[in-house]
mmCIF file of C-alpha atoms in Angstrom:
data_model
loop_
_atom_site.group_PDB
_atom_site.id
_atom_site.type_symbol
_atom_site.label_atom_id
_atom_site.label_comp_id
_atom_site.label_asym_id
_atom_site.label_seq_id
_atom_site.Cartn_x
_atom_site.Cartn_y
_atom_site.Cartn_z
ATOM 1 C CA UNK A 220 126.685 82.938 109.988
ATOM 2 C CA UNK A 221 128.243 86.196 109.985
ATOM 3 C CA UNK A 222 125.669 88.499 111.479
ATOM 4 C CA UNK A 223 127.115 91.790 109.859
ATOM 5 C CA UNK A 224 126.337 90.771 106.260
ATOM 6 C CA UNK A 225 123.274 92.732 108.812
ATOM 7 C CA UNK A 226 124.279 95.974 108.615
ATOM 8 C CA UNK A 227 124.161 96.810 104.957
ATOM 9 C CA UNK A 228 120.590 96.402 104.860
ATOM 10 C CA UNK A 229 119.762 100.850 104.262
ATOM 11 C CA UNK A 230 117.685 102.463 106.721
ATOM 12 C CA UNK A 231 117.223 106.327 107.219
ATOM 13 C CA UNK A 232 116.882 107.865 111.035
ATOM 14 C CA UNK A 233 114.339 109.105 112.514
ATOM 15 C CA UNK A 234 113.039 110.922 115.713
ATOM 16 C CA UNK A 235 109.413 108.559 116.875
ATOM 17 C CA UNK A 236 107.168 110.699 118.988
ATOM 18 C CA UNK A 237 104.715 109.586 120.988
ATOM 19 C CA UNK A 238 103.002 110.185 123.856
ATOM 20 C CA UNK A 239 100.872 109.574 126.819
ATOM 21 C CA UNK A 240 97.823 112.259 127.936
ATOM 22 C CA UNK A 241 100.476 115.712 127.915
ATOM 23 C CA UNK A 242 103.496 113.893 128.915
ATOM 24 C CA UNK A 243 104.848 113.900 125.051
ATOM 25 C CA UNK A 244 108.439 111.359 124.478
ATOM 26 C CA UNK A 245 110.711 110.964 121.719
ATOM 27 C CA UNK A 246 113.153 108.304 120.986
ATOM 28 C CA UNK A 247 116.091 107.867 117.578
ATOM 29 C CA UNK A 248 115.213 105.113 115.038
ATOM 30 C CA UNK A 249 116.343 103.996 111.892
ATOM 31 C CA UNK A 250 113.246 101.067 111.470
ATOM 32 C CA UNK A 251 110.648 102.850 109.801
ATOM 33 C CA UNK A 252 109.762 101.245 106.218
ATOM 34 C CA UNK A 253 106.593 101.987 104.150
ATOM 35 C CA UNK A 254 104.844 98.926 104.168
ATOM 36 C CA UNK A 255 101.959 99.475 101.658
ATOM 37 C CA UNK A 256 100.903 102.094 99.091
ATOM 38 C CA UNK A 257 97.082 102.001 99.817
ATOM 39 C CA UNK A 258 96.094 102.620 101.738
ATOM 40 C CA UNK A 259 99.738 104.620 102.772
ATOM 41 C CA UNK A 260 100.744 102.576 105.862
ATOM 42 C CA UNK A 261 104.281 102.920 107.810
ATOM 43 C CA UNK A 262 105.944 100.508 110.395
ATOM 44 C CA UNK A 263 108.569 100.727 113.346
ATOM 45 C CA UNK A 264 110.120 98.325 115.403
ATOM 46 C CA UNK A 265 110.504 99.695 119.379
ATOM 47 C CA UNK A 266 112.598 98.492 122.074
ATOM 48 C CA UNK A 267 109.464 96.940 124.865
ATOM 49 C CA UNK A 268 111.844 98.213 127.640
ATOM 50 C CA UNK A 269 111.293 102.519 125.940
ATOM 51 C CA UNK A 270 109.148 104.960 127.644
ATOM 52 C CA UNK A 271 108.268 105.724 123.533
ATOM 53 C CA UNK A 272 106.782 101.684 123.327
ATOM 54 C CA UNK A 273 104.575 102.668 126.621
ATOM 55 C CA UNK A 274 103.577 105.678 125.113
ATOM 56 C CA UNK A 275 102.714 104.020 121.601
ATOM 57 C CA UNK A 276 100.474 101.454 123.439
ATOM 58 C CA UNK A 277 98.554 104.156 125.201
ATOM 59 C CA UNK A 278 98.071 106.253 122.615
ATOM 60 C CA UNK A 279 98.258 103.979 119.421
ATOM 61 C CA UNK A 280 99.604 106.642 117.848
ATOM 62 C CA UNK A 281 103.170 107.862 116.936
ATOM 63 C CA UNK A 282 105.200 110.234 114.771
ATOM 64 C CA UNK A 283 108.248 109.859 112.479
ATOM 65 C CA UNK A 284 110.537 113.249 111.901
ATOM 66 C CA UNK A 285 112.496 112.279 108.685
ATOM 67 C CA UNK A 286 116.080 113.584 109.657
ATOM 68 C CA UNK A 287 119.193 114.886 107.626
ATOM 69 C CA UNK A 288 122.686 114.835 107.081
ATOM 70 C CA UNK A 289 123.295 117.726 109.065
ATOM 71 C CA UNK A 290 121.796 116.347 112.468
ATOM 72 C CA UNK A 291 124.641 116.961 114.916
ATOM 73 C CA UNK A 292 125.632 113.845 117.586
ATOM 74 C CA UNK A 293 125.100 115.362 120.089
ATOM 75 C CA UNK A 294 121.570 116.536 118.977
ATOM 76 C CA UNK A 295 120.996 112.649 117.926
ATOM 77 C CA UNK A 296 122.218 111.761 121.135
ATOM 78 C CA UNK A 297 119.581 113.852 123.265
ATOM 79 C CA UNK A 298 117.226 111.626 121.800
ATOM 80 C CA UNK A 299 118.773 108.325 121.516
ATOM 81 C CA UNK A 300 120.466 107.188 125.001
ATOM 82 C CA UNK A 301 118.872 108.663 127.305
ATOM 83 C CA UNK A 302 115.204 107.775 128.652
ATOM 84 C CA UNK A 303 112.104 110.382 128.537
ATOM 85 C CA UNK A 304 111.355 109.027 131.956
ATOM 86 C CA UNK A 305 114.922 110.692 133.097
ATOM 87 C CA UNK A 306 114.609 113.213 131.152
ATOM 88 C CA UNK A 307 112.806 116.174 129.050
ATOM 89 C CA UNK A 308 113.329 115.400 125.481
ATOM 90 C CA UNK A 309 111.003 118.429 124.512
ATOM 91 C CA UNK A 310 112.987 120.551 125.926
ATOM 92 C CA UNK A 311 115.624 123.020 124.253
ATOM 93 C CA UNK A 312 113.971 121.509 120.997
ATOM 94 C CA UNK A 313 111.607 122.511 118.581
ATOM 95 C CA UNK A 314 108.264 120.367 118.031
ATOM 96 C CA UNK A 315 104.668 120.911 117.226
ATOM 97 C CA UNK A 316 102.147 118.976 118.563
ATOM 98 C CA UNK A 317 100.169 116.699 115.642
ATOM 99 C CA UNK A 318 97.394 116.716 114.526
ATOM 100 C CA UNK A 319 97.197 112.890 116.912
ATOM 101 C CA UNK A 320 98.876 114.728 119.808
ATOM 102 C CA UNK A 321 102.467 113.052 119.032
ATOM 103 C CA UNK A 322 105.320 115.435 119.047
ATOM 104 C CA UNK A 323 105.814 116.046 116.084
ATOM 105 C CA UNK A 324 110.067 117.126 115.826
ATOM 106 C CA UNK A 325 111.109 119.786 114.019
ATOM 107 C CA UNK A 326 115.178 120.780 114.212
ATOM 108 C CA UNK A 327 117.121 118.621 111.445
ATOM 109 C CA UNK A 328 113.848 117.435 110.093
ATOM 110 C CA UNK A 329 113.351 116.992 106.335
ATOM 111 C CA UNK A 330 109.555 115.535 106.661
ATOM 112 C CA UNK A 331 108.174 114.312 109.035
ATOM 113 C CA UNK A 332 104.479 112.159 109.384
ATOM 114 C CA UNK A 333 102.372 110.706 111.368
ATOM 115 C CA UNK A 334 100.442 107.202 111.739
ATOM 116 C CA UNK A 335 97.939 105.491 113.347
ATOM 117 C CA UNK A 336 98.689 101.908 114.953
ATOM 118 C CA UNK A 337 96.057 99.510 112.863
ATOM 119 C CA UNK A 338 99.016 96.198 114.325
ATOM 120 C CA UNK A 339 100.908 95.592 116.596
ATOM 121 C CA UNK A 340 102.988 92.450 116.789
ATOM 122 C CA UNK A 341 104.799 90.982 119.204
ATOM 123 C CA UNK A 342 108.313 90.274 117.956
ATOM 124 C CA UNK A 343 110.146 89.220 121.293
ATOM 125 C CA UNK A 344 112.348 92.285 122.282
ATOM 126 C CA UNK A 345 110.592 94.972 120.530
ATOM 127 C CA UNK A 346 106.737 95.588 118.974
ATOM 128 C CA UNK A 347 106.259 96.015 115.280
ATOM 129 C CA UNK A 348 104.210 98.812 115.606
ATOM 130 C CA UNK A 349 101.408 99.204 111.722
ATOM 131 C CA UNK A 350 100.625 102.641 111.299
ATOM 132 C CA UNK A 351 97.990 104.167 108.748
ATOM 133 C CA UNK A 352 99.706 107.640 107.804
ATOM 134 C CA UNK A 353 97.285 110.521 108.733
ATOM 135 C CA UNK A 354 99.450 113.584 108.097
ATOM 136 C CA UNK A 355 102.996 114.223 106.013
ATOM 137 C CA UNK A 356 104.923 117.043 105.381
ATOM 138 C CA UNK A 357 107.843 117.785 103.862
ATOM 139 C CA UNK A 358 110.182 120.439 105.303
ATOM 140 C CA UNK A 359 112.762 121.019 103.192
ATOM 141 C CA UNK A 360 115.321 119.643 100.574
ATOM 142 C CA UNK A 361 118.277 118.715 102.734
ATOM 143 C CA UNK A 362 119.410 115.147 102.428
ATOM 144 C CA UNK A 363 118.128 113.032 104.439
ATOM 145 C CA UNK A 364 120.769 111.252 107.004
ATOM 146 C CA UNK A 365 121.154 107.092 105.824
ATOM 147 C CA UNK A 366 122.062 105.217 108.736
ATOM 148 C CA UNK A 367 125.024 104.502 106.752
ATOM 149 C CA UNK A 368 126.338 107.856 106.726
ATOM 150 C CA UNK A 369 125.511 108.390 110.555
ATOM 151 C CA UNK A 370 127.947 105.771 111.453
ATOM 152 C CA UNK A 371 130.738 105.948 108.914
ATOM 153 C CA UNK A 372 130.457 109.658 108.606
ATOM 154 C CA UNK A 373 129.048 110.897 111.637
ATOM 155 C CA UNK A 374 130.647 108.027 113.418
ATOM 156 C CA UNK A 375 127.975 106.929 115.612
ATOM 157 C CA UNK A 376 127.043 104.025 117.485
ATOM 158 C CA UNK A 377 124.060 102.075 118.151
ATOM 159 C CA UNK A 378 122.799 101.974 121.649
ATOM 160 C CA UNK A 379 122.248 98.180 122.812
ATOM 161 C CA UNK A 380 118.692 97.958 122.899
ATOM 162 C CA UNK A 381 118.399 99.286 118.933
ATOM 163 C CA UNK A 382 117.405 96.342 116.521
ATOM 164 C CA UNK A 383 120.452 96.678 114.244
ATOM 165 C CA UNK A 384 122.778 96.337 118.170
ATOM 166 C CA UNK A 385 125.441 93.106 117.134
ATOM 167 C CA UNK A 386 127.715 92.455 120.562
ATOM 168 C CA UNK A 387 131.438 91.826 120.648
ATOM 169 C CA UNK A 388 130.692 87.972 121.877
ATOM 170 C CA UNK A 389 128.932 87.390 118.861
ATOM 171 C CA UNK A 390 132.170 88.944 116.457
ATOM 172 C CA UNK A 391 130.126 91.500 115.453
ATOM 173 C CA UNK A 392 131.047 95.408 115.459
ATOM 174 C CA UNK A 393 129.632 97.841 118.455
ATOM 175 C CA UNK B 158 98.932 115.713 103.400
ATOM 176 C CA UNK B 159 102.425 115.423 100.910
ATOM 177 C CA UNK B 160 102.316 111.712 100.619
ATOM 178 C CA UNK B 161 105.880 112.568 99.021
ATOM 179 C CA UNK B 162 107.210 113.517 102.338
ATOM 180 C CA UNK B 163 107.108 109.651 101.972
ATOM 181 C CA UNK B 164 109.369 109.354 99.840
ATOM 182 C CA UNK B 165 111.891 110.434 102.337
ATOM 183 C CA UNK B 166 111.988 107.363 104.008
ATOM 184 C CA UNK B 167 115.471 105.234 103.566
ATOM 185 C CA UNK B 168 115.884 101.898 101.845
ATOM 186 C CA UNK B 169 118.473 99.459 100.649
ATOM 187 C CA UNK B 170 117.171 97.468 97.439
ATOM 188 C CA UNK B 171 117.083 93.700 97.515
ATOM 189 C CA UNK B 172 116.007 90.741 95.454
ATOM 190 C CA UNK B 173 114.309 88.602 97.548
ATOM 191 C CA UNK B 174 114.598 84.970 96.526
ATOM 192 C CA UNK B 175 111.463 81.837 97.563
ATOM 193 C CA UNK B 176 110.821 78.669 96.882
ATOM 194 C CA UNK B 177 107.506 75.900 96.069
ATOM 195 C CA UNK B 178 109.347 72.776 95.510
ATOM 196 C CA UNK B 179 112.075 73.103 93.106
ATOM 197 C CA UNK B 180 110.657 76.740 91.608
ATOM 198 C CA UNK B 181 112.433 79.328 92.588
ATOM 199 C CA UNK B 182 111.440 82.991 92.550
ATOM 200 C CA UNK B 183 113.290 86.470 92.796
ATOM 201 C CA UNK B 184 111.307 89.971 93.353
ATOM 202 C CA UNK B 185 113.290 93.483 93.586
ATOM 203 C CA UNK B 186 112.330 94.760 97.167
ATOM 204 C CA UNK B 187 113.020 97.531 99.177
ATOM 205 C CA UNK B 188 110.909 97.404 102.413
ATOM 206 C CA UNK B 189 113.577 95.152 104.153
ATOM 207 C CA UNK B 190 114.283 96.040 107.356
ATOM 208 C CA UNK B 191 116.450 94.035 111.289
ATOM 209 C CA UNK B 192 113.254 94.309 113.400
ATOM 210 C CA UNK B 193 114.886 92.566 116.961
ATOM 211 C CA UNK B 194 118.994 91.947 117.060
ATOM 212 C CA UNK B 195 118.437 88.586 119.598
ATOM 213 C CA UNK B 196 116.967 86.447 117.850
ATOM 214 C CA UNK B 197 118.629 88.563 114.798
ATOM 215 C CA UNK B 198 114.773 89.043 112.728
ATOM 216 C CA UNK B 199 114.249 90.597 109.700
ATOM 217 C CA UNK B 200 110.963 92.092 108.129
ATOM 218 C CA UNK B 201 109.848 92.300 104.207
ATOM 219 C CA UNK B 202 106.358 93.852 102.106
ATOM 220 C CA UNK B 203 105.482 91.598 100.052
ATOM 221 C CA UNK B 204 102.773 92.304 97.132
ATOM 222 C CA UNK B 205 100.182 89.847 97.258
ATOM 223 C CA UNK B 206 99.593 89.692 93.370
ATOM 224 C CA UNK B 207 103.602 88.341 93.355
ATOM 225 C CA UNK B 208 104.691 85.081 93.011
ATOM 226 C CA UNK B 209 107.190 85.532 95.673
ATOM 227 C CA UNK B 210 104.395 86.063 98.545
ATOM 228 C CA UNK B 211 103.015 82.550 96.845
ATOM 229 C CA UNK B 212 106.099 81.118 97.389
ATOM 230 C CA UNK B 213 107.031 82.173 100.630
ATOM 231 C CA UNK B 214 103.749 81.149 101.874
ATOM 232 C CA UNK B 215 104.518 77.767 100.778
ATOM 233 C CA UNK B 216 107.355 77.709 102.400
ATOM 234 C CA UNK B 217 107.902 79.690 104.770
ATOM 235 C CA UNK B 218 111.697 80.465 103.972
ATOM 236 C CA UNK B 219 113.115 83.285 101.952
ATOM 237 C CA UNK B 220 116.221 85.035 101.012
ATOM 238 C CA UNK B 221 117.419 88.423 100.756
ATOM 239 C CA UNK B 222 120.731 89.896 98.683
ATOM 240 C CA UNK B 223 121.544 93.124 99.157
ATOM 241 C CA UNK B 224 122.144 94.620 96.380
ATOM 242 C CA UNK B 225 125.742 97.424 94.856
ATOM 243 C CA UNK B 226 125.361 100.310 93.645
ATOM 244 C CA UNK B 227 126.681 98.897 89.947
ATOM 245 C CA UNK B 228 123.837 97.195 89.304
ATOM 246 C CA UNK B 229 122.746 97.778 86.602
ATOM 247 C CA UNK B 230 118.576 99.330 85.556
ATOM 248 C CA UNK B 231 117.917 95.698 83.263
ATOM 249 C CA UNK B 232 119.547 93.508 85.463
ATOM 250 C CA UNK B 233 117.496 95.681 88.200
ATOM 251 C CA UNK B 234 114.614 95.796 85.579
ATOM 252 C CA UNK B 235 114.416 91.404 85.217
ATOM 253 C CA UNK B 236 113.549 90.621 88.533
ATOM 254 C CA UNK B 237 111.378 94.426 89.014
ATOM 255 C CA UNK B 238 108.834 94.529 86.595
ATOM 256 C CA UNK B 239 108.337 91.336 84.927
ATOM 257 C CA UNK B 240 106.678 88.266 87.327
ATOM 258 C CA UNK B 241 107.727 84.592 87.306
ATOM 259 C CA UNK B 242 104.640 83.244 86.169
ATOM 260 C CA UNK B 243 106.006 84.376 82.667
ATOM 261 C CA UNK B 244 109.355 84.235 82.357
ATOM 262 C CA UNK B 245 112.633 82.105 84.596
ATOM 263 C CA UNK B 246 113.571 84.680 87.026
ATOM 264 C CA UNK B 247 116.835 82.619 87.082
ATOM 265 C CA UNK B 248 117.755 82.598 83.351
ATOM 266 C CA UNK B 249 121.441 83.825 83.023
ATOM 267 C CA UNK B 250 122.018 85.122 85.878
ATOM 268 C CA UNK B 251 124.695 83.242 89.120
ATOM 269 C CA UNK B 252 122.294 82.171 91.912
ATOM 270 C CA UNK B 253 122.946 79.087 94.223
ATOM 271 C CA UNK B 254 120.243 77.303 96.834
ATOM 272 C CA UNK B 255 120.482 78.579 99.635
ATOM 273 C CA UNK B 256 120.667 76.490 103.015
ATOM 274 C CA UNK B 257 116.281 77.005 103.275
ATOM 275 C CA UNK B 258 116.490 76.199 99.866
ATOM 276 C CA UNK B 259 115.349 79.159 98.953
ATOM 277 C CA UNK B 260 117.923 81.074 96.040
ATOM 278 C CA UNK B 261 120.206 83.352 96.848
ATOM 279 C CA UNK B 262 120.952 86.002 93.630
ATOM 280 C CA UNK B 263 124.911 86.979 93.805
ATOM 281 C CA UNK B 264 125.765 88.776 90.917
ATOM 282 C CA UNK B 265 125.926 93.365 92.100
ATOM 283 C CA UNK B 266 124.483 91.383 95.906
ATOM 284 C CA UNK B 267 126.969 92.791 99.260
ATOM 285 C CA UNK B 268 126.182 90.230 101.269
ATOM 286 C CA UNK B 269 122.521 87.868 101.510
ATOM 287 C CA UNK B 270 120.645 86.780 104.189
ATOM 288 C CA UNK B 271 118.035 83.432 104.781
ATOM 289 C CA UNK B 272 115.580 84.021 107.403
ATOM 290 C CA UNK B 273 112.238 81.314 108.275
ATOM 291 C CA UNK B 274 109.160 82.431 109.277
ATOM 292 C CA UNK B 275 107.920 83.485 112.014
ATOM 293 C CA UNK B 276 105.073 85.299 111.687
ATOM 294 C CA UNK B 277 103.126 87.009 108.179
ATOM 295 C CA UNK B 278 100.775 89.511 109.298
ATOM 296 C CA UNK B 279 98.543 90.614 106.587
ATOM 297 C CA UNK B 280 98.593 94.584 105.855
ATOM 298 C CA UNK B 281 95.683 94.718 103.043
ATOM 299 C CA UNK B 282 97.426 95.059 99.120
ATOM 300 C CA UNK B 283 100.756 93.728 100.953
ATOM 301 C CA UNK B 284 101.806 90.991 103.686
ATOM 302 C CA UNK B 285 104.655 91.430 106.165
ATOM 303 C CA UNK B 286 106.238 89.140 106.603
ATOM 304 C CA UNK B 287 109.421 87.906 109.704
ATOM 305 C CA UNK B 288 111.872 86.438 109.849
ATOM 306 C CA UNK B 289 114.346 84.942 111.929
ATOM 307 C CA UNK B 290 117.355 84.855 110.311
ATOM 308 C CA UNK B 291 119.139 81.603 110.003
ATOM 309 C CA UNK B 292 122.074 82.345 108.172
ATOM 310 C CA UNK B 293 123.886 85.336 106.406
ATOM 311 C CA UNK B 294 127.150 86.389 104.718
ATOM 312 C CA UNK B 295 129.253 89.543 103.226
ATOM 313 C CA UNK B 296 130.188 89.068 99.978
ATOM 314 C CA UNK B 297 132.138 92.457 98.823
ATOM 315 C CA UNK B 298 132.544 95.410 99.681
ATOM 316 C CA UNK B 299 131.637 97.673 97.167
ATOM 317 C CA UNK B 300 128.888 100.332 99.013
ATOM 318 C CA UNK B 301 124.906 98.786 98.849
ATOM 319 C CA UNK B 302 122.171 101.025 96.260
ATOM 320 C CA UNK B 303 120.157 102.864 98.921
ATOM 321 C CA UNK B 304 116.631 103.378 96.745
ATOM 322 C CA UNK B 305 116.978 107.140 96.777
ATOM 323 C CA UNK B 306 120.150 106.398 94.789
ATOM 324 C CA UNK B 307 118.568 104.232 92.484
ATOM 325 C CA UNK B 308 115.526 107.240 91.556
ATOM 326 C CA UNK B 309 117.890 109.735 91.589
ATOM 327 C CA UNK B 310 120.810 108.343 90.418
ATOM 328 C CA UNK B 311 119.943 105.347 87.829
ATOM 329 C CA UNK B 312 116.348 107.475 87.243
ATOM 330 C CA UNK B 313 114.914 104.242 88.101
ATOM 331 C CA UNK B 314 111.097 104.028 88.879
ATOM 332 C CA UNK B 315 108.423 102.483 90.948
ATOM 333 C CA UNK B 316 106.361 99.412 90.191
ATOM 334 C CA UNK B 317 102.058 100.229 90.942
ATOM 335 C CA UNK B 318 102.645 96.903 93.103
ATOM 336 C CA UNK B 319 105.803 98.005 95.250
ATOM 337 C CA UNK B 320 104.637 99.816 98.634
ATOM 338 C CA UNK B 321 106.277 103.408 97.984
ATOM 339 C CA UNK B 322 104.466 104.300 95.028
ATOM 340 C CA UNK B 323 102.062 106.855 94.816
ATOM 341 C CA UNK B 324 99.667 107.372 91.425
ATOM 342 C CA UNK B 325 99.958 111.024 89.674
ATOM 343 C CA UNK B 326 96.268 111.484 90.920
ATOM 344 C CA UNK B 327 97.833 111.957 93.852
ATOM 345 C CA UNK B 328 99.476 114.458 93.564
ATOM 346 C CA UNK B 329 102.863 112.608 94.074
ATOM 347 C CA UNK B 330 105.747 111.499 91.218
ATOM 348 C CA UNK B 331 104.842 108.041 89.825
#
């Protein structure tokens, strides 16, 4: 079995936002997808150790901003390699409070959606949150960043808490 | 709400294979993603009206072949716009029987995986199958087809049974 084969699965790049009361947070994820069209429903896989997981479980809502190719590594790193427990991720970025109360992050975003959680599935290290889409808007026509583009062109890396992480001991890339 | 925003979510293109006894089938899907790395686990959303859904429910296994950009519209259409109830989709294509007993489709494939279903989530029109990866291999270094490439470059369309379908009456594209 060659787990690097799983790197061939295609994704975009997103900032997933949620809240607990007035506390706001956001994190990078690649694992967002639509699972039904009627009603419009999406799913996202979030590591249980992440603050965003706690916030979605508490508020039962989340936002997703679709990142464009122009999003810089420092911008992505601001959401992806640090915890909202240690830093305020809404500092120095543009966002609005969406209709679910979640922060909708606007910098480098080509579109966003907001969802109300209908199911959460315990998937071991991660929770798979399934949500009905209650808001969605297009923000620009800039090309969307793919996860492949993030790795190949931006030379971005994958944190250990991501679903796609493959450790070196398994013969995979970092 | 502009549901076209959901078209900005990024995907690859896959042939999902499964079986019931010696009966084999495969269908196109874009909604495959990895949800945990340890153990390696993927999820796929399959319309309940599709034969592949019946087969996965019966056998509790599926395969996924990752399609390359070179896959032609007629090739994709052979798996995507007709039912395995009416035609034998294994005719005139190269495949092997994988370790789960599922057909692994090899034409235009850059990689494949096989999975054993651990959860299935009723998502209304679709079932979300979650499976532990038990086999995975890379087949080529050809570029993988994104769902965006399928639409923008190949001028492919989305069938009504797909999670990403948006009807014209909602103001979306076909």
